[in-house]
PDB file of C-alpha atoms and ligand atoms in Angstrom:
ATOM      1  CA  UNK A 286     -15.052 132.994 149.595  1.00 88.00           C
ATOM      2  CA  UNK A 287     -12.705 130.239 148.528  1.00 94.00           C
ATOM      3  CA  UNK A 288     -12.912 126.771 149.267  1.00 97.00           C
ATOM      4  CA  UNK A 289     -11.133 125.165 152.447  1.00 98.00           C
ATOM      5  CA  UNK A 290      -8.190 122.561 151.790  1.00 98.00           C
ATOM      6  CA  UNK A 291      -8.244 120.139 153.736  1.00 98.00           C
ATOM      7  CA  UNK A 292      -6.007 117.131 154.012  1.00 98.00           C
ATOM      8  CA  UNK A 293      -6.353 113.793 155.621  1.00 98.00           C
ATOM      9  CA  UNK A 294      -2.669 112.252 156.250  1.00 98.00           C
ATOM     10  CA  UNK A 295      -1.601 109.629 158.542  1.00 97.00           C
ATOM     11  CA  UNK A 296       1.261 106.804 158.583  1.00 96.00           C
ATOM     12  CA  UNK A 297       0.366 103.821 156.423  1.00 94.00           C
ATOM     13  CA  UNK A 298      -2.239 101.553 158.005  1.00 94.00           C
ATOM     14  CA  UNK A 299      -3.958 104.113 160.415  1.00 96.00           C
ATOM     15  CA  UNK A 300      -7.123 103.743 158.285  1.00 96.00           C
ATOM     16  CA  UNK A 301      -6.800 106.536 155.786  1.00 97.00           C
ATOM     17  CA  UNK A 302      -8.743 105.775 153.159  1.00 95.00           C
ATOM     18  CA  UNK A 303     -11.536 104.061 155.255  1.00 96.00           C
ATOM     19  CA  UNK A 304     -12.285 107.429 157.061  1.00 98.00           C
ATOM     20  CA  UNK A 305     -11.956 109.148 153.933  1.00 97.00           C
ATOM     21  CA  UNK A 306     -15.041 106.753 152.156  1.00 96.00           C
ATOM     22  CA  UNK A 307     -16.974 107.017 155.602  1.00 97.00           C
ATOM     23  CA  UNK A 308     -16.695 110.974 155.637  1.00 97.00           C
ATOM     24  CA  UNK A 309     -17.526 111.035 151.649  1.00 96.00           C
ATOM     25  CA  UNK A 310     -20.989 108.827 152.600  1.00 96.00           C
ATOM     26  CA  UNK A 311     -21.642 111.009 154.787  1.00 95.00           C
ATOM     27  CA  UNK A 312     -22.516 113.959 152.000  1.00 95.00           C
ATOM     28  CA  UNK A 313     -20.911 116.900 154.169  1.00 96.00           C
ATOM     29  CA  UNK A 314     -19.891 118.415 150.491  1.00 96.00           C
ATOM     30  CA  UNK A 315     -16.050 117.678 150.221  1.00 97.00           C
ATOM     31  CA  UNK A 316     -14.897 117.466 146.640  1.00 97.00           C
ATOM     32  CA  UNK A 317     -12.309 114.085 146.930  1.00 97.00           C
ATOM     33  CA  UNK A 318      -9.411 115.033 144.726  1.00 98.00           C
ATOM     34  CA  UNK A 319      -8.716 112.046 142.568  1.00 98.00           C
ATOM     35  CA  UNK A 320      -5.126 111.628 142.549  1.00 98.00           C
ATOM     36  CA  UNK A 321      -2.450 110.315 139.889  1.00 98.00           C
ATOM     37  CA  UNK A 322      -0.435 107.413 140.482  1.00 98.00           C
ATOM     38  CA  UNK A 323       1.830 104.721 138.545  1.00 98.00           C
ATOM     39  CA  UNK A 324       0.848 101.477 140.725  1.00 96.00           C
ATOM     40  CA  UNK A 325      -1.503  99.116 138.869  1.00 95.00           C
ATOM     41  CA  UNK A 326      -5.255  99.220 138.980  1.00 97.00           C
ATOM     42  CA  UNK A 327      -6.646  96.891 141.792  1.00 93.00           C
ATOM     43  CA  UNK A 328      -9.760  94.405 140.998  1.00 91.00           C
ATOM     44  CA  UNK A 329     -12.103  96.709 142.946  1.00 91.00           C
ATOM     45  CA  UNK A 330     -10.854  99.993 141.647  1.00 95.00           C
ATOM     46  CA  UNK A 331     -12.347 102.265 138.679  1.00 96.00           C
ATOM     47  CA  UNK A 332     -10.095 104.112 136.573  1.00 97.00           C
ATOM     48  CA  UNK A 333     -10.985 107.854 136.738  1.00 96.00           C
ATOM     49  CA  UNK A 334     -12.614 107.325 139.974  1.00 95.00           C
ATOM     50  CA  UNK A 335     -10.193 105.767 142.353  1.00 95.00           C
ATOM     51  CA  UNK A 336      -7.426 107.042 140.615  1.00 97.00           C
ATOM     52  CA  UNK A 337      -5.972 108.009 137.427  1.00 98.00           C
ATOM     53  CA  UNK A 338      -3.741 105.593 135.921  1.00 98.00           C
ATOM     54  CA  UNK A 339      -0.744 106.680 134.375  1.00 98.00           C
ATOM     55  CA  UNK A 340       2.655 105.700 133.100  1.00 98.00           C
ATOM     56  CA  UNK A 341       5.784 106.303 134.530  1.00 98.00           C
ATOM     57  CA  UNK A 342       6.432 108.738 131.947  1.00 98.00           C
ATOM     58  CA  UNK A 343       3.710 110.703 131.911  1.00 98.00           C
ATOM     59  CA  UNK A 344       3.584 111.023 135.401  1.00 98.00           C
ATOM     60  CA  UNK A 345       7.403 112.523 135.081  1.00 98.00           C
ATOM     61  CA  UNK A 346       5.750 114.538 132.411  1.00 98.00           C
ATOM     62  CA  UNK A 347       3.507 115.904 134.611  1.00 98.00           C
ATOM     63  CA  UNK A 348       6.018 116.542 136.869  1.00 98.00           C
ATOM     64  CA  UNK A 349       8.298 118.755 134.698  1.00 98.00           C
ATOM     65  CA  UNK A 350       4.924 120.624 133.318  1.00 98.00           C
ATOM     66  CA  UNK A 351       4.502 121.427 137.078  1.00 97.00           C
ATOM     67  CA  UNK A 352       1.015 119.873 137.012  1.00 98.00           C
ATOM     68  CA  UNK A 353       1.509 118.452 140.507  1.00 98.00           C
ATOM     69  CA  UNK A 354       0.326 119.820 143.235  1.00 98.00           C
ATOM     70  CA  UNK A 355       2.831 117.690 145.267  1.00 98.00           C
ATOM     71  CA  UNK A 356       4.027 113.853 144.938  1.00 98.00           C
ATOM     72  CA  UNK A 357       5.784 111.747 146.322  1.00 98.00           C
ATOM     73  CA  UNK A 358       7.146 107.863 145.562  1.00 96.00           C
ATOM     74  CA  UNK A 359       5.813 105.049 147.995  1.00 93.00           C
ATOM     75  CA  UNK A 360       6.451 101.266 147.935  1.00 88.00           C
ATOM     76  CA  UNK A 361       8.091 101.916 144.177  1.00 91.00           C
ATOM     77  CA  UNK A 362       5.126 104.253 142.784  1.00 96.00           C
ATOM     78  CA  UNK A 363       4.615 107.908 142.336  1.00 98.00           C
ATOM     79  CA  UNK A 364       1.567 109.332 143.869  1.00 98.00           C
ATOM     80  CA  UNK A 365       0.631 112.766 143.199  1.00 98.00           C
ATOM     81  CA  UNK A 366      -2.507 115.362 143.435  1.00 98.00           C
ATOM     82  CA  UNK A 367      -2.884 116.961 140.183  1.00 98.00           C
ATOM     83  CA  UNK A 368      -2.890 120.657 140.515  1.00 97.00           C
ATOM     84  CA  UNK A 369      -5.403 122.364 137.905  1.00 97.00           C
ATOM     85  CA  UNK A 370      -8.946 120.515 139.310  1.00 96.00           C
ATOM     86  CA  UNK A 371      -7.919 121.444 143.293  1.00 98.00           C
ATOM     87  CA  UNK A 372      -7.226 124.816 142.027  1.00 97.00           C
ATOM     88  CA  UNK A 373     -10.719 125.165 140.357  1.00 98.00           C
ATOM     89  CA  UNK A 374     -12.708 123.900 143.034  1.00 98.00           C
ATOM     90  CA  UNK A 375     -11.626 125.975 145.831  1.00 98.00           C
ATOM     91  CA  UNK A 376     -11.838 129.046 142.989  1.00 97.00           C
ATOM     92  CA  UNK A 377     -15.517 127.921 143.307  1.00 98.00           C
ATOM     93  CA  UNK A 378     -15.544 127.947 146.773  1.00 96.00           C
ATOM     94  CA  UNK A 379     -15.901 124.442 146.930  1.00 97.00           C
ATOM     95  CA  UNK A 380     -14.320 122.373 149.802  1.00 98.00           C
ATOM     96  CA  UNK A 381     -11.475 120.007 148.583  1.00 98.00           C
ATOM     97  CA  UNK A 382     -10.471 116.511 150.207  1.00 98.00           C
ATOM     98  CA  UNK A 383      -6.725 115.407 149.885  1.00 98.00           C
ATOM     99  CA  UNK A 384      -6.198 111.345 150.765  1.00 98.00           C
ATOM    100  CA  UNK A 385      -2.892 111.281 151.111  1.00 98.00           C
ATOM    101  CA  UNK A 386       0.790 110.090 152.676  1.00 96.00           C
ATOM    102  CA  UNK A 387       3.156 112.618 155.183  1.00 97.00           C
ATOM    103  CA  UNK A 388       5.782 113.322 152.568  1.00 97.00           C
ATOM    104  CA  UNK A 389       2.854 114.741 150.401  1.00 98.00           C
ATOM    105  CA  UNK A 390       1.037 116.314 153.288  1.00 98.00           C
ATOM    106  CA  UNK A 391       4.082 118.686 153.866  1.00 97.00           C
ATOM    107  CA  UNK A 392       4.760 119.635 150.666  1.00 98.00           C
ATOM    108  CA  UNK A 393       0.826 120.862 150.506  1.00 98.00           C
ATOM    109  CA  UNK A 394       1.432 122.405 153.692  1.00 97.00           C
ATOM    110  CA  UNK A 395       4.970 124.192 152.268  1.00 97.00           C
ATOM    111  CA  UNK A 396       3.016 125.627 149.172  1.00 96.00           C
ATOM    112  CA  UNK A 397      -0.404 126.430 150.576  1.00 97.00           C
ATOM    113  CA  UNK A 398      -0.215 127.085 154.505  1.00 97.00           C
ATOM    114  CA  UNK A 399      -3.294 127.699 154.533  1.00 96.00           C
ATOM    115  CA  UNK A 400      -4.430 123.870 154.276  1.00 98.00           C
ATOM    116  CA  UNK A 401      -5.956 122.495 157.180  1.00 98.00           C
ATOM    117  CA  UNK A 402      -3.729 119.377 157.726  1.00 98.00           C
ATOM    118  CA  UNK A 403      -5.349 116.355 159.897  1.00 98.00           C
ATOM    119  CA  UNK A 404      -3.147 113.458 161.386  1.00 98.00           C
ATOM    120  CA  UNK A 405      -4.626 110.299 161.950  1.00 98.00           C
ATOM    121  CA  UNK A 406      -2.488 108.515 164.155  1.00 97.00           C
ATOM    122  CA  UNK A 407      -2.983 104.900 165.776  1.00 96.00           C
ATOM    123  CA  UNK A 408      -3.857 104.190 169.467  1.00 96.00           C
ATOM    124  CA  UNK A 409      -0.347 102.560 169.432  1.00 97.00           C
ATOM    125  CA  UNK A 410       2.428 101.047 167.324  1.00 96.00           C
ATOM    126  CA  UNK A 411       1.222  97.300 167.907  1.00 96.00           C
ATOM    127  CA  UNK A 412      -1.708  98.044 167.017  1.00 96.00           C
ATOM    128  CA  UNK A 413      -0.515  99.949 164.141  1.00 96.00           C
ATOM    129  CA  UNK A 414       1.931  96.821 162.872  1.00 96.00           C
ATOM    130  CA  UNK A 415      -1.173  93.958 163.744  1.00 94.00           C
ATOM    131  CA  UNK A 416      -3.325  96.101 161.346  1.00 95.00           C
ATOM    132  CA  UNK A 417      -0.712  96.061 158.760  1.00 94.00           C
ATOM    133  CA  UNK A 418      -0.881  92.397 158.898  1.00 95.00           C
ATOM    134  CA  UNK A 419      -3.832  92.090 159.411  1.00 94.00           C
ATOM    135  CA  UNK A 420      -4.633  93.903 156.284  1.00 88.00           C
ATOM    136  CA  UNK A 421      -2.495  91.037 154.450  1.00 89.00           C
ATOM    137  CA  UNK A 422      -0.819  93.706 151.096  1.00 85.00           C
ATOM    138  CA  UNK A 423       2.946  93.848 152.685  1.00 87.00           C
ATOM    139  CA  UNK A 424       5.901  91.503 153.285  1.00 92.00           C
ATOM    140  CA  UNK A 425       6.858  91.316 156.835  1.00 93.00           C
ATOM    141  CA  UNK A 426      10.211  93.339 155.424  1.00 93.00           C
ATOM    142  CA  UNK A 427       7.487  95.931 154.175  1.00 92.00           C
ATOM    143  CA  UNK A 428       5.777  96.125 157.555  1.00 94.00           C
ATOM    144  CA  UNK A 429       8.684  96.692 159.110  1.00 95.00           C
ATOM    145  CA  UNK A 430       9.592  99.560 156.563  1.00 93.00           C
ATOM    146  CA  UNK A 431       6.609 100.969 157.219  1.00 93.00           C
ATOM    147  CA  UNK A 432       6.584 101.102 160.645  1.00 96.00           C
ATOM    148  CA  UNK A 433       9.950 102.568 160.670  1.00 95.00           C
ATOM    149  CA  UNK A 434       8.430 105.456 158.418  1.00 94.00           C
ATOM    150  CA  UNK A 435       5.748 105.712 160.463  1.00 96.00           C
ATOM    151  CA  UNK A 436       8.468 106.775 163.600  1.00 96.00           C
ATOM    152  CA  UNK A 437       9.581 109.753 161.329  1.00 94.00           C
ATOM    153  CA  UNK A 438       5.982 110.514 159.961  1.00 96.00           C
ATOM    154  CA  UNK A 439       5.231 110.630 163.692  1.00 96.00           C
ATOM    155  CA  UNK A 440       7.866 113.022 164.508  1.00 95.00           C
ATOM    156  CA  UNK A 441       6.810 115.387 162.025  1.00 95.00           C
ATOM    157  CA  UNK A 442       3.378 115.662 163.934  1.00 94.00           C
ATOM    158  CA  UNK A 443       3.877 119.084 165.023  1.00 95.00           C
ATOM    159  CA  UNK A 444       3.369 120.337 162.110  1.00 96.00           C
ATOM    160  CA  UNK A 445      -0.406 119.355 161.425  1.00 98.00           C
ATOM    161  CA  UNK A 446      -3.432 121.252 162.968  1.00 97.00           C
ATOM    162  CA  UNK A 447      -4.993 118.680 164.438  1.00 98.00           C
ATOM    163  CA  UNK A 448      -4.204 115.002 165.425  1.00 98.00           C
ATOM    164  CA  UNK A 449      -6.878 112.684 165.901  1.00 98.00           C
ATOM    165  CA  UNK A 450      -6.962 109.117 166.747  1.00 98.00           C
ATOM    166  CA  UNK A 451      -8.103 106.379 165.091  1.00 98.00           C
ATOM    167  CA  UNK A 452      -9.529 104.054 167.494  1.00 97.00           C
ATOM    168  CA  UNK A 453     -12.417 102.844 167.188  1.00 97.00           C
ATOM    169  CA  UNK A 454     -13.783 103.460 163.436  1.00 97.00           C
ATOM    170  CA  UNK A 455     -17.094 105.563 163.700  1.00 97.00           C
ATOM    171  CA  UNK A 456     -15.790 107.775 167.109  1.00 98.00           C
ATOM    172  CA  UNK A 457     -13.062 109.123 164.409  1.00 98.00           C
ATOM    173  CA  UNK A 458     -15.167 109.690 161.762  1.00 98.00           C
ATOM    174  CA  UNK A 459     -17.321 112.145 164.239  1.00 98.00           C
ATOM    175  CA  UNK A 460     -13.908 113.632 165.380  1.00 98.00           C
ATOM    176  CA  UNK A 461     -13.178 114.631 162.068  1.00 98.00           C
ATOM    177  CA  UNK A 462     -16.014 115.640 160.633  1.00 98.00           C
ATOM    178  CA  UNK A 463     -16.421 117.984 164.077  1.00 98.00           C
ATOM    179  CA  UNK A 464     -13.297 119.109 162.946  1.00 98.00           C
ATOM    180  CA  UNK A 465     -13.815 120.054 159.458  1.00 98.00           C
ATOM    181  CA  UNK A 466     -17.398 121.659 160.865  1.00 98.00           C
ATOM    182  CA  UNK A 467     -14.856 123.684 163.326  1.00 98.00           C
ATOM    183  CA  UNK A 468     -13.232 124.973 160.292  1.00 98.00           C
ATOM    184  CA  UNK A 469     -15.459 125.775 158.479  1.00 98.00           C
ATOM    185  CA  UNK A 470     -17.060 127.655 160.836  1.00 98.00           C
ATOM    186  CA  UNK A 471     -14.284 129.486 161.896  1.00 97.00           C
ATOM    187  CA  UNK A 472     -13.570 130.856 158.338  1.00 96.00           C
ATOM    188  CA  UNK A 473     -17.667 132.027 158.535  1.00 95.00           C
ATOM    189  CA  UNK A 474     -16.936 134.205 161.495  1.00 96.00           C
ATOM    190  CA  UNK A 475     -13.720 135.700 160.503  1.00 95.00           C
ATOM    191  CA  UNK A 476     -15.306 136.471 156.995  1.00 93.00           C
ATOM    192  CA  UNK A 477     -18.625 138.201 158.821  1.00 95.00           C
ATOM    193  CA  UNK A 478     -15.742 140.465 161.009  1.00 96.00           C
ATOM    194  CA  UNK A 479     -14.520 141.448 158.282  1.00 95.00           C
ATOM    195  CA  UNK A 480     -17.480 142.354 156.377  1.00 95.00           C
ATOM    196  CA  UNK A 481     -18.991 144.361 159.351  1.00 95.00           C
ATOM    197  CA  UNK A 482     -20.130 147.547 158.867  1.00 95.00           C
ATOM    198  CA  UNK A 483     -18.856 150.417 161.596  1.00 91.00           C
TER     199      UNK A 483
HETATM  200  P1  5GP B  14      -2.674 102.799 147.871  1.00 89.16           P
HETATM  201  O1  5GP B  14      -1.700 102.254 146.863  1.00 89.16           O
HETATM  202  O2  5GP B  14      -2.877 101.845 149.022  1.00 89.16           O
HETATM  203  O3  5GP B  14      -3.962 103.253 147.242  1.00 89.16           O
HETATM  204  O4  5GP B  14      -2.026 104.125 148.494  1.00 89.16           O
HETATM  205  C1  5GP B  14      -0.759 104.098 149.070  1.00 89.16           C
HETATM  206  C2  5GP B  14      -0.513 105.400 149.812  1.00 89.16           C
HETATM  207  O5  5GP B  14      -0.464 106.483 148.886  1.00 89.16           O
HETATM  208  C3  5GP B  14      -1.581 105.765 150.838  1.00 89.16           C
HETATM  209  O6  5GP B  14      -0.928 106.154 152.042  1.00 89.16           O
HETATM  210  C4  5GP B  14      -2.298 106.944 150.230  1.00 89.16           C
HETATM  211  O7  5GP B  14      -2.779 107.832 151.210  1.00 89.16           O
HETATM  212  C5  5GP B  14      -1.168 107.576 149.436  1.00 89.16           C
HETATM  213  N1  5GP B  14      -1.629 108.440 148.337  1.00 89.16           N
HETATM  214  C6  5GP B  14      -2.700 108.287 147.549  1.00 89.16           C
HETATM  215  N2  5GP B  14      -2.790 109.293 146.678  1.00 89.16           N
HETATM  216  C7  5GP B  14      -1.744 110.125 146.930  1.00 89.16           C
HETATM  217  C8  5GP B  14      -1.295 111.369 146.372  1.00 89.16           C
HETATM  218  O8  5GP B  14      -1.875 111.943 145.457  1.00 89.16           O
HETATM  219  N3  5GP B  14      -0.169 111.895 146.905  1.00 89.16           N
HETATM  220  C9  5GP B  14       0.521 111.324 147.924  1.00 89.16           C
HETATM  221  N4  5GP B  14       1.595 111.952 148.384  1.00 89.16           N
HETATM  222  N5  5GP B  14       0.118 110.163 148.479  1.00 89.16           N
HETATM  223  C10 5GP B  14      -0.995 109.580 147.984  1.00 89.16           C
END
Protein backbone atom coordinates (compact mmCIF):
# COMPACT_ATOMS: atom_id res chain seq x y z
CA UNK A 1 0.00 0.00 0.00
CA UNK A 2 1.49 3.39 -0.74
CA UNK A 3 2.17 6.03 1.54
CA UNK A 4 -0.48 8.90 2.32
CA UNK A 5 0.45 12.61 1.22
CA UNK A 6 -0.38 14.75 3.31
CA UNK A 7 0.01 18.49 3.33
CA UNK A 8 -0.11 21.09 5.98
CA UNK A 9 -0.90 24.67 4.28
CA UNK A 10 -2.21 27.72 5.78
CA UNK A 11 -1.81 31.67 5.13
CA UNK A 12 1.46 33.03 6.51
CA UNK A 13 1.45 33.40 10.29
CA UNK A 14 -1.31 30.78 11.20
CA UNK A 15 1.44 28.73 12.91
CA UNK A 16 2.57 26.38 10.20
CA UNK A 17 5.64 25.31 11.01
CA UNK A 18 5.01 25.22 14.85
CA UNK A 19 2.28 22.49 14.36
CA UNK A 20 4.38 20.86 11.96
CA UNK A 21 7.55 20.46 14.82
CA UNK A 22 4.77 19.63 17.51
CA UNK A 23 3.19 16.79 15.23
CA UNK A 24 6.94 15.56 14.23
CA UNK A 25 7.66 15.24 18.37
CA UNK A 26 5.01 13.53 18.59
CA UNK A 27 6.61 10.27 16.58
CA UNK A 28 3.20 9.39 14.69
CA UNK A 29 5.72 8.25 11.66
CA UNK A 30 5.41 11.17 9.05
CA UNK A 31 8.46 11.45 6.87
CA UNK A 32 8.91 15.69 6.82
CA UNK A 33 9.91 16.41 3.26
CA UNK A 34 12.82 18.76 3.45
CA UNK A 35 12.22 21.32 0.97
CA UNK A 36 14.52 23.55 -1.41
CA UNK A 37 14.64 27.12 -1.16
CA UNK A 38 16.91 30.26 -2.22
CA UNK A 39 16.37 32.49 1.09
CA UNK A 40 19.44 32.51 3.36
CA UNK A 41 20.12 30.11 6.16
CA UNK A 42 18.77 31.49 9.56
CA UNK A 43 21.09 31.31 12.88
CA UNK A 44 18.98 28.41 14.21
CA UNK A 45 18.64 26.47 11.02
CA UNK A 46 20.79 23.31 9.76
CA UNK A 47 21.50 22.95 6.26
CA UNK A 48 20.14 19.57 5.02
CA UNK A 49 17.78 19.50 7.82
CA UNK A 50 15.70 22.60 7.77
CA UNK A 51 16.18 23.06 4.33
CA UNK A 52 18.37 22.69 1.46
CA UNK A 53 20.15 25.68 0.45
CA UNK A 54 20.49 26.46 -2.99
CA UNK A 55 21.26 29.12 -5.54
CA UNK A 56 19.07 30.85 -7.63
CA UNK A 57 20.34 28.96 -10.43
CA UNK A 58 20.23 25.76 -9.43
CA UNK A 59 16.99 26.02 -8.11
CA UNK A 60 15.88 27.21 -11.89
CA UNK A 61 17.89 24.19 -12.78
CA UNK A 62 15.88 22.11 -10.94
CA UNK A 63 13.06 23.57 -12.25
CA UNK A 64 13.69 22.95 -16.00
CA UNK A 65 14.97 19.18 -15.00
CA UNK A 66 11.37 18.93 -13.60
CA UNK A 67 12.77 17.93 -10.19
CA UNK A 68 10.05 19.91 -8.42
CA UNK A 69 7.33 18.59 -7.16
CA UNK A 70 5.76 22.12 -7.10
CA UNK A 71 7.24 25.74 -6.11
CA UNK A 72 6.40 28.67 -5.77
CA UNK A 73 8.25 32.36 -5.05
CA UNK A 74 7.40 34.08 -1.60
CA UNK A 75 8.74 37.36 -0.11
CA UNK A 76 11.52 37.25 -3.19
CA UNK A 77 12.55 33.39 -2.75
CA UNK A 78 11.69 30.20 -4.47
CA UNK A 79 10.43 27.47 -2.32
CA UNK A 80 9.95 24.15 -3.69
CA UNK A 81 9.45 20.25 -2.61
CA UNK A 82 11.86 18.25 -4.47
CA UNK A 83 10.17 15.48 -6.27
CA UNK A 84 12.43 12.18 -6.33
CA UNK A 85 12.63 11.61 -2.14
CA UNK A 86 8.47 12.21 -1.80
CA UNK A 87 8.19 9.86 -4.60
CA UNK A 88 10.32 7.13 -2.83
CA UNK A 89 8.82 7.30 0.40
CA UNK A 90 5.28 6.86 -0.39
CA UNK A 91 6.74 3.91 -2.98
CA UNK A 92 7.67 2.53 0.50
CA UNK A 93 4.55 3.07 1.89
CA UNK A 94 5.80 5.55 4.07
CA UNK A 95 3.64 8.60 5.12
CA UNK A 96 5.01 11.97 3.74
CA UNK A 97 4.64 15.54 5.48
CA UNK A 98 4.54 18.67 3.12
CA UNK A 99 5.15 22.24 5.21
CA UNK A 100 4.15 24.41 2.90
CA UNK A 101 2.38 27.88 1.39
CA UNK A 102 -1.34 27.85 -0.71
CA UNK A 103 0.18 28.51 -4.10
CA UNK A 104 2.24 25.24 -3.51
CA UNK A 105 -0.56 23.39 -1.82
CA UNK A 106 -2.63 23.58 -5.12
CA UNK A 107 -0.25 22.74 -7.41
CA UNK A 108 0.29 19.32 -5.17
CA UNK A 109 -3.30 19.06 -5.16
CA UNK A 110 -3.45 19.66 -9.32
CA UNK A 111 -0.78 16.83 -9.85
CA UNK A 112 -1.60 14.32 -7.15
CA UNK A 113 -5.43 14.59 -6.06
CA UNK A 114 -5.02 12.21 -4.06
CA UNK A 115 -3.10 14.38 -1.30
CA UNK A 116 -4.87 14.96 1.73
CA UNK A 117 -4.67 18.82 1.92
CA UNK A 118 -5.14 20.48 5.60
CA UNK A 119 -5.87 24.31 6.06
CA UNK A 120 -4.87 25.90 9.06
CA UNK A 121 -6.65 28.96 9.28
CA UNK A 122 -6.65 31.68 12.20
CA UNK A 123 -9.52 32.30 14.71
CA UNK A 124 -9.64 35.73 12.92
CA UNK A 125 -7.77 38.26 10.78
CA UNK A 126 -6.63 40.46 13.89
CA UNK A 127 -5.47 37.92 15.34
CA UNK A 128 -3.85 36.73 12.30
CA UNK A 129 -2.06 40.43 11.60
CA UNK A 130 -1.10 40.82 15.78
CA UNK A 131 0.72 37.44 15.31
CA UNK A 132 2.50 38.67 12.33
CA UNK A 133 3.79 41.38 14.44
CA UNK A 134 4.08 39.86 17.02
CA UNK A 135 6.39 37.45 15.42
CA UNK A 136 8.66 40.67 14.59
CA UNK A 137 10.31 39.12 10.58
CA UNK A 138 8.01 41.62 8.32
CA UNK A 139 7.71 45.36 7.58
CA UNK A 140 4.37 46.69 8.38
CA UNK A 141 4.15 47.01 4.23
CA UNK A 142 4.90 43.12 4.41
CA UNK A 143 2.15 42.47 6.95
CA UNK A 144 -0.10 44.11 5.09
CA UNK A 145 0.92 42.06 1.88
CA UNK A 146 0.45 39.24 3.64
CA UNK A 147 -2.68 39.69 4.96
CA UNK A 148 -3.98 40.68 1.68
CA UNK A 149 -2.71 37.15 0.40
CA UNK A 150 -4.06 35.62 3.09
CA UNK A 151 -7.88 37.04 1.75
CA UNK A 152 -7.20 35.08 -1.56
CA UNK A 153 -5.47 32.02 0.19
CA UNK A 154 -8.71 32.09 2.19
CA UNK A 155 -10.91 32.04 -0.72
CA UNK A 156 -9.34 29.16 -2.17
CA UNK A 157 -10.41 27.13 1.03
CA UNK A 158 -12.79 25.01 -0.71
CA UNK A 159 -10.52 23.25 -2.15
CA UNK A 160 -8.72 21.53 0.92
CA UNK A 161 -10.16 18.45 2.81
CA UNK A 162 -10.18 19.69 5.92
CA UNK A 163 -9.86 23.15 7.66
CA UNK A 164 -8.84 23.33 11.08
CA UNK A 165 -8.24 26.14 13.36
CA UNK A 166 -5.47 27.24 14.99
CA UNK A 167 -6.45 28.53 18.24
CA UNK A 168 -5.10 27.60 20.92
CA UNK A 169 -1.65 25.65 20.12
CA UNK A 170 -1.96 22.02 21.61
CA UNK A 171 -6.14 21.72 20.83
CA UNK A 172 -4.81 21.94 16.99
CA UNK A 173 -2.18 19.75 17.21
CA UNK A 174 -4.87 16.95 18.53
CA UNK A 175 -7.20 18.13 15.65
CA UNK A 176 -4.75 17.27 13.25
CA UNK A 177 -3.22 14.49 14.27
CA UNK A 178 -7.11 13.03 14.72
CA UNK A 179 -7.19 13.93 11.33
CA UNK A 180 -4.29 12.30 9.83
CA UNK A 181 -5.39 9.07 12.23
CA UNK A 182 -8.92 9.53 10.25
CA UNK A 183 -7.02 9.05 7.14
CA UNK A 184 -5.20 6.74 7.66
CA UNK A 185 -7.68 4.70 8.82
CA UNK A 186 -9.93 5.22 6.19
CA UNK A 187 -7.40 4.02 3.51
CA UNK A 188 -7.12 0.60 6.05
CA UNK A 189 -10.77 -0.11 5.54
CA UNK A 190 -11.13 0.59 1.95
CA UNK A 191 -7.92 -1.57 1.32
CA UNK A 192 -9.49 -4.66 3.64
CA UNK A 193 -12.94 -4.22 1.16
CA UNK A 194 -11.12 -4.66 -1.37
CA UNK A 195 -9.10 -7.52 -0.38
CA UNK A 196 -12.20 -9.50 0.88
CA UNK A 197 -12.72 -12.72 -0.13
CA UNK A 198 -16.53 -13.66 -1.50
P1 LIG B 1 10.20 30.48 5.90
O1 LIG B 1 11.11 31.33 5.06
O2 LIG B 1 9.57 31.27 7.02
O3 LIG B 1 10.88 29.22 6.38
O4 LIG B 1 9.00 29.97 4.97
C1 LIG B 1 8.22 30.88 4.26
C2 LIG B 1 7.01 30.17 3.69
O5 LIG B 1 7.43 29.22 2.71
C3 LIG B 1 6.18 29.39 4.71
O6 LIG B 1 4.81 29.71 4.50
C4 LIG B 1 6.44 27.95 4.38
O7 LIG B 1 5.33 27.13 4.67
C5 LIG B 1 6.67 28.04 2.89
N1 LIG B 1 7.44 26.90 2.34
C6 LIG B 1 8.44 26.22 2.91
N2 LIG B 1 8.87 25.25 2.10
C7 LIG B 1 8.10 25.31 0.98
C8 LIG B 1 8.04 24.55 -0.24
O8 LIG B 1 8.77 23.60 -0.47
N3 LIG B 1 7.11 24.94 -1.15
C9 LIG B 1 6.26 25.98 -0.96
N4 LIG B 1 5.38 26.25 -1.91
N5 LIG B 1 6.28 26.70 0.18
C10 LIG B 1 7.19 26.37 1.12
Amino acid sequence: MKGILFVLSGPSGTGKGTICKELLKRGIGLNLSVSATTRECRKDEVPGVTYHYVSTDEFRRMIDNSEMLEYAIFNGNYYGTPKESVIKLLGEGKDVLLEIEPQGALQVKQLMPEAVLMFIIPPSMTELKSRLIGRGRETEEEIAERINAAKWELAQADKYSVHIINDELDKCVEDVTAYIQQKRDERVRIENLMNEEI
